[in-house]
XYZ file of C-alpha atoms in Angstrom:
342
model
C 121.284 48.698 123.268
C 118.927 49.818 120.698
C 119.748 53.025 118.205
C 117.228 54.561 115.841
C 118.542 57.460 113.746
C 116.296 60.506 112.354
C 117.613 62.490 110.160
C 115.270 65.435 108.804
C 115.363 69.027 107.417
C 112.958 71.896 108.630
C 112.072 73.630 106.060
C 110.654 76.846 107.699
C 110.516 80.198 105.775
C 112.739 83.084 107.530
C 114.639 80.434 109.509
C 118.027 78.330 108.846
C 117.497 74.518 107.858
C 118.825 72.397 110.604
C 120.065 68.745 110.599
C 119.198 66.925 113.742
C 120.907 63.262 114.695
C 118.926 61.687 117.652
C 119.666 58.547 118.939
C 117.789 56.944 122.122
C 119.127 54.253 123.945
C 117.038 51.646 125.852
C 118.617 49.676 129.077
C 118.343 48.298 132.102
C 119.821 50.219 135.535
C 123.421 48.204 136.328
C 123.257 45.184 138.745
C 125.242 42.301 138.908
C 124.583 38.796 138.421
C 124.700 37.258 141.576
C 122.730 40.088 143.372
C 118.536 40.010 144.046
C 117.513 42.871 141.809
C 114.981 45.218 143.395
C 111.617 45.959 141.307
C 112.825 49.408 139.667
C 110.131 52.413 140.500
C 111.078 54.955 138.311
C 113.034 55.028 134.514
C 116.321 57.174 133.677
C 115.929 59.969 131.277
C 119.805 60.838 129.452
C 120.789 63.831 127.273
C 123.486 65.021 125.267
C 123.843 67.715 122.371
C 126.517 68.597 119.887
C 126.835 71.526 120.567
C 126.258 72.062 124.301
C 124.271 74.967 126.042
C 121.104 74.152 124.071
C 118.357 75.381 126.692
C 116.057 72.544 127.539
C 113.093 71.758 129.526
C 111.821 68.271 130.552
C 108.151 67.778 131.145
C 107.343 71.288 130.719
C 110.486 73.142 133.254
C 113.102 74.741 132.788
C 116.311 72.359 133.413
C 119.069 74.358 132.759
C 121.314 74.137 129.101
C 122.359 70.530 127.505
C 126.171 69.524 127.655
C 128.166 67.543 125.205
C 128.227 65.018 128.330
C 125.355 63.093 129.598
C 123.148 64.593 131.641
C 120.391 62.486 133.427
C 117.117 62.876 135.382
C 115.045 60.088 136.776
C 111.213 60.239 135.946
C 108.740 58.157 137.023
C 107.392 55.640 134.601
C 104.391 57.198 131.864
C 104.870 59.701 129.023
C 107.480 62.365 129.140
C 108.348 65.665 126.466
C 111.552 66.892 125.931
C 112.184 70.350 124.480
C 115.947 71.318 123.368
C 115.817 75.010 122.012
C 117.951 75.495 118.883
C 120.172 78.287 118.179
C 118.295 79.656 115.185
C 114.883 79.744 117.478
C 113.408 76.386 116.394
C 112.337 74.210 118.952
C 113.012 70.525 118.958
C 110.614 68.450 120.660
C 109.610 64.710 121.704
C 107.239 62.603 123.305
C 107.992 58.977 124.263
C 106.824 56.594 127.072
C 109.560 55.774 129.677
C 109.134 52.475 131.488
C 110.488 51.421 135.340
C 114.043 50.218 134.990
C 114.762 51.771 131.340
C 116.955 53.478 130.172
C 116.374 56.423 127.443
C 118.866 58.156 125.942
C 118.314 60.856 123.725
C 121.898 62.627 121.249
C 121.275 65.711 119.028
C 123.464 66.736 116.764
C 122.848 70.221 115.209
C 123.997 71.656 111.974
C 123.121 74.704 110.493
C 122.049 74.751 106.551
C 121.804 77.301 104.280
C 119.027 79.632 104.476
C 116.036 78.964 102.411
C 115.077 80.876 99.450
C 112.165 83.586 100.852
C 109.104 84.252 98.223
C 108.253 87.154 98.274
C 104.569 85.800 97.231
C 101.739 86.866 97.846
C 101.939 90.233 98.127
C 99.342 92.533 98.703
C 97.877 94.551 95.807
C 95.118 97.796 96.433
C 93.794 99.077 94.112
C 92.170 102.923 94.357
C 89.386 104.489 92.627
C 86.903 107.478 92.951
C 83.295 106.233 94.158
C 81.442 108.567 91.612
C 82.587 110.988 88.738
C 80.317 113.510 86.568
C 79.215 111.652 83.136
C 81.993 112.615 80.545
C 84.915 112.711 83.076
C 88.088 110.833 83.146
C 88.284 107.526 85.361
C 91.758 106.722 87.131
C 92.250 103.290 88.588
C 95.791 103.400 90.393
C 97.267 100.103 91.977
C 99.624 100.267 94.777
C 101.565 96.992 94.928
C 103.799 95.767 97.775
C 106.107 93.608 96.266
C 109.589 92.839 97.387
C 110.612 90.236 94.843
C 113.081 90.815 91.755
C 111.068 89.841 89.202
C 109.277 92.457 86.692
C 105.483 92.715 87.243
C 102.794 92.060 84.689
C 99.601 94.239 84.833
C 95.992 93.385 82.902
C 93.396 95.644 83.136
C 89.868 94.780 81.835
C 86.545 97.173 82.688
C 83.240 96.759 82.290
C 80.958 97.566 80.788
C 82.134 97.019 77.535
C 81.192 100.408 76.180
C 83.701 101.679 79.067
C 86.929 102.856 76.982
C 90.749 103.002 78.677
C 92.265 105.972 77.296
C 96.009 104.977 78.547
C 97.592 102.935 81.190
C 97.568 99.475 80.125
C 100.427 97.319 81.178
C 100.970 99.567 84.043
C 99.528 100.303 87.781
C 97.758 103.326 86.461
C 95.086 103.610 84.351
C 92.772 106.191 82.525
C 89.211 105.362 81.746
C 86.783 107.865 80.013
C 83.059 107.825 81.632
C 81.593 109.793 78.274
C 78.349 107.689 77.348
C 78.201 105.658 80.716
C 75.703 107.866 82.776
C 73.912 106.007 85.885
C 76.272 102.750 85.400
C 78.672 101.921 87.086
C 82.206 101.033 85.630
C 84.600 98.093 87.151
C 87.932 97.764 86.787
C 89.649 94.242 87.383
C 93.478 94.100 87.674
C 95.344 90.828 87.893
C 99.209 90.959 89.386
C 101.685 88.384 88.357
C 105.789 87.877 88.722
C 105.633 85.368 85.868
C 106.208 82.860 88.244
C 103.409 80.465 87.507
C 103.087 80.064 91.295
C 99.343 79.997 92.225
C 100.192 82.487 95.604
C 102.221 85.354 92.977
C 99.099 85.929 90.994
C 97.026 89.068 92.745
C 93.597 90.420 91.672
C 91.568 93.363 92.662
C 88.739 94.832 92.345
C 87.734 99.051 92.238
C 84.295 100.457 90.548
C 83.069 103.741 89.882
C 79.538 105.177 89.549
C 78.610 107.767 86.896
C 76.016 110.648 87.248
C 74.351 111.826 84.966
C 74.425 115.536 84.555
C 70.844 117.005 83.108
C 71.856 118.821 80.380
C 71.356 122.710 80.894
C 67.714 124.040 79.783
C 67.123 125.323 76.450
C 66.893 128.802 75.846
C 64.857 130.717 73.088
C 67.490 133.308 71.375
C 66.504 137.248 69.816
C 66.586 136.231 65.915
C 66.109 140.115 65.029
C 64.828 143.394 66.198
C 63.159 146.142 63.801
C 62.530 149.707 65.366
C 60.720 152.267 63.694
C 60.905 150.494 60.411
C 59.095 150.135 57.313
C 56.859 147.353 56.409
C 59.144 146.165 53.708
C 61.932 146.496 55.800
C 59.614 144.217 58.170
C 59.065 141.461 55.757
C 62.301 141.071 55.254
C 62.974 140.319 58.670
C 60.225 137.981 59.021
C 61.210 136.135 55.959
C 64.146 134.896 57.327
C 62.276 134.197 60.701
C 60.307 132.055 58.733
C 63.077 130.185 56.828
C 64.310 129.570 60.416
C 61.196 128.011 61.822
C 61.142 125.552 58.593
C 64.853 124.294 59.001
C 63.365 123.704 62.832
C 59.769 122.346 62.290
C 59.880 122.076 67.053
C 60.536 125.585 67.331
C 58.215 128.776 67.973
C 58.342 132.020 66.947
C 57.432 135.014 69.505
C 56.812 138.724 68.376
C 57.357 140.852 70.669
C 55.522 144.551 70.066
C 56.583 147.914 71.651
C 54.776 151.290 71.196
C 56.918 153.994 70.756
C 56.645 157.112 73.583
C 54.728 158.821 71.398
C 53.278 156.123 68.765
C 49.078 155.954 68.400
C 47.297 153.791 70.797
C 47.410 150.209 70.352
C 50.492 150.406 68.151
C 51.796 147.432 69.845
C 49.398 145.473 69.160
C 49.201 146.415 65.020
C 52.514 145.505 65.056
C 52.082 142.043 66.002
C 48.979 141.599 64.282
C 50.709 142.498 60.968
C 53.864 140.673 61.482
C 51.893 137.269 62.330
C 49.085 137.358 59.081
C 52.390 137.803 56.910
C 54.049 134.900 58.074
C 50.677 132.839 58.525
C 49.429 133.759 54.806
C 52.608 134.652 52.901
C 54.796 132.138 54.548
C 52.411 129.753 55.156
C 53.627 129.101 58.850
C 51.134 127.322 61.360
C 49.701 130.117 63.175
C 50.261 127.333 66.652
C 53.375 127.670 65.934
C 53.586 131.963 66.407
C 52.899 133.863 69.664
C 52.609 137.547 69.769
C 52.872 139.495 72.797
C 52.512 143.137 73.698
C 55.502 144.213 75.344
C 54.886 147.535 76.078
C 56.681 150.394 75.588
C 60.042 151.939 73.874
C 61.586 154.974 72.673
C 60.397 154.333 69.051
C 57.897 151.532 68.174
C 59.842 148.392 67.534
C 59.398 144.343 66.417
C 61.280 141.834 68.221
C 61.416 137.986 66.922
C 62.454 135.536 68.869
C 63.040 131.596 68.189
C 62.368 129.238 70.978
C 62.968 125.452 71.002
C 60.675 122.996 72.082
C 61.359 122.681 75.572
C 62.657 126.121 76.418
C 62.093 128.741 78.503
C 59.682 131.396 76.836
C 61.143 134.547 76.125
C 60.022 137.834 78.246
C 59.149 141.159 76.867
C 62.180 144.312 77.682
C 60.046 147.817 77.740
C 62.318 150.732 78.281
C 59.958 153.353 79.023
C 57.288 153.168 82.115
C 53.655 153.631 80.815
C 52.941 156.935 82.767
C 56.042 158.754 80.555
C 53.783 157.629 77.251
C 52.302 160.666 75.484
C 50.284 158.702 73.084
C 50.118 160.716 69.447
C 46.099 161.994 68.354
C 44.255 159.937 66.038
C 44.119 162.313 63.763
C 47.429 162.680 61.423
C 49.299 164.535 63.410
C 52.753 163.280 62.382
C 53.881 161.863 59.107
C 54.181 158.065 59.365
C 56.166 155.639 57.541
C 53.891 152.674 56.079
C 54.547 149.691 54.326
């Protein structure tokens, strides 16, 4: 009789290492000496497992549960499979050729082991984002790791581009990254995931990016620098001496004068008003007459200057008339009412 031992370990994870002893046995059917043996038409198949009530099947059916006794089935000659189901769900199998007038025995021993060590590796890491922000806003990149190991976690965060700043967060799932500088781009954050392990499958990386829109910035708007009713020249030039200090700190922006007759001011008072107010600042301040629009703006309670600066770019000022021209009661050419002058 021939033996052949196998000893192995399964190393499966979630399952129990097992120690299998098989031994087959090859020989002939019994006869005796003296007796004319018949030509043998089929081969004998014998099985036995420590412990007994294994399930099995032979050739693919169901035969019942193994005993710590022999059991045997005869099989034609060719290739036969024997499974033997183990207790902690494995399933042992084998192929192997039986031949007419053989013999094969086949002995299992099975031994529990320890359980195997699970790794908790790899693990799955997402990492969240918001697709767009407004230029200037703060950027949060928060991981959510599934991880059921014991180890501590190591977290590296790098963004691009390079201009892209992170305000807090590093070393941890969350971080901050501010957008300020970054309109149209689009920021990525990278974060790598490691147990310190050195194992290949505990190292994680994702990916999350952003896109930054630009806000236009609001329009420019001209501001009132000063308003003069019924005044005195003098008083005037004042005004417009400091209008034109103004325009030279800001060589872009433009001056508008805005003139209002008075209810009862002459005809065309409006008009002398801005006409006096731009030749002083053209010939006494020297300002670039391109640079100064005048504009009759109707009419008020008293006759009044208005000065305006507008930026380059800006929305040009519109004249404010209080009183409706049909209320006007113009004043006679002739000197009807005392006037201040300049």
């Amino acid at each position: 009789m021939k033996h052949e031992v196998l000893k192995s370990i399964v190393r499966v994870k979630f399952a129990f290492a097992v120690l299998l002893a098989v031994t087959f046995c090859v020989a002939s059917p019994g006869s005796t000496a003296y007796a004319k043996r018949k030509p043998a038409k089929y081969g004998v198949i014998k099985i036995q497992t420590s412990p007994g009530g294994l399930p099995i099947e032979v050739d693919g059916k169901t035969e019942g549960t193994t005993t710590t006794e022999w059991r045997s089935w005869n099989k034609e000659p060719g290739l036969h499979t024997i499974v033997i189901n183990l207790p902690d769900g494995q399933r042992w199998t084998r192929e192997f050729n039986l031949d007419a007038g053989r013999i094969k025995c086949v002995t299992l021993n099975y031994r529990p082991g320890q359980p195997l060590a699970v790794s908790p590796c790899p693990y799955p890491v997402n990492l969240s984002a918001p697709v767009s922000v407004n230029e200037g806003e703060v950027i949060t990149y928060t991981a959510d790791v599934t991880y059921k190991g014991t180890s501590p976690l190591n977290y590296t965060w790098t963004v691009s581009p390079a201009e892209a700043k992170i305000l807090s967060g590093l070393g941890t799932p969350t971080i901050s990254v501010d957008s300020t500088g970054l309109g149209t781009q689009t920021v990525s954050a990278t974060l790598v995931v490691n147990d310190g392990s050195g194992e290949a499958s505990c190292r994680q990386v994702a990916n999350a990016a952003t896109n930054i829109v630009r806000i236009p910035p609001p329009p420019r708007e001209g501001r009132e620098f000063d308003v003069c009713c019924s005044c005195a020249f003098d008083d005037q030039k004042a005004r417009l001496d400091n209008l034109a200090i103004e325009l030279q700190n800001d060589p872009s922006s433009t001056a508008y004068v805005f003139g209002y007759g008075g209810r009862t001011s002459r005809v065309g008072e409006a008009d002398r008003l801005t006409s006096r107010a731009r030749d002083y600042l053209v010939t006494e301040r020297n300002i670039d007459p391109a640079r100064i629009v005048v504009v009759n703006g109707g009419y008020r309670e008293d006759d009044c200057v208005e000065l305006w600066i507008v930026p380059s770019g800006a929305t040009a000022p519109q004249p404010t008339p209080t009183v409706q021209p049909a209320d006007v009661r113009p004043a006679p050419d002739a000197p009807a009412r005392k006037r201040r002058r300049g």
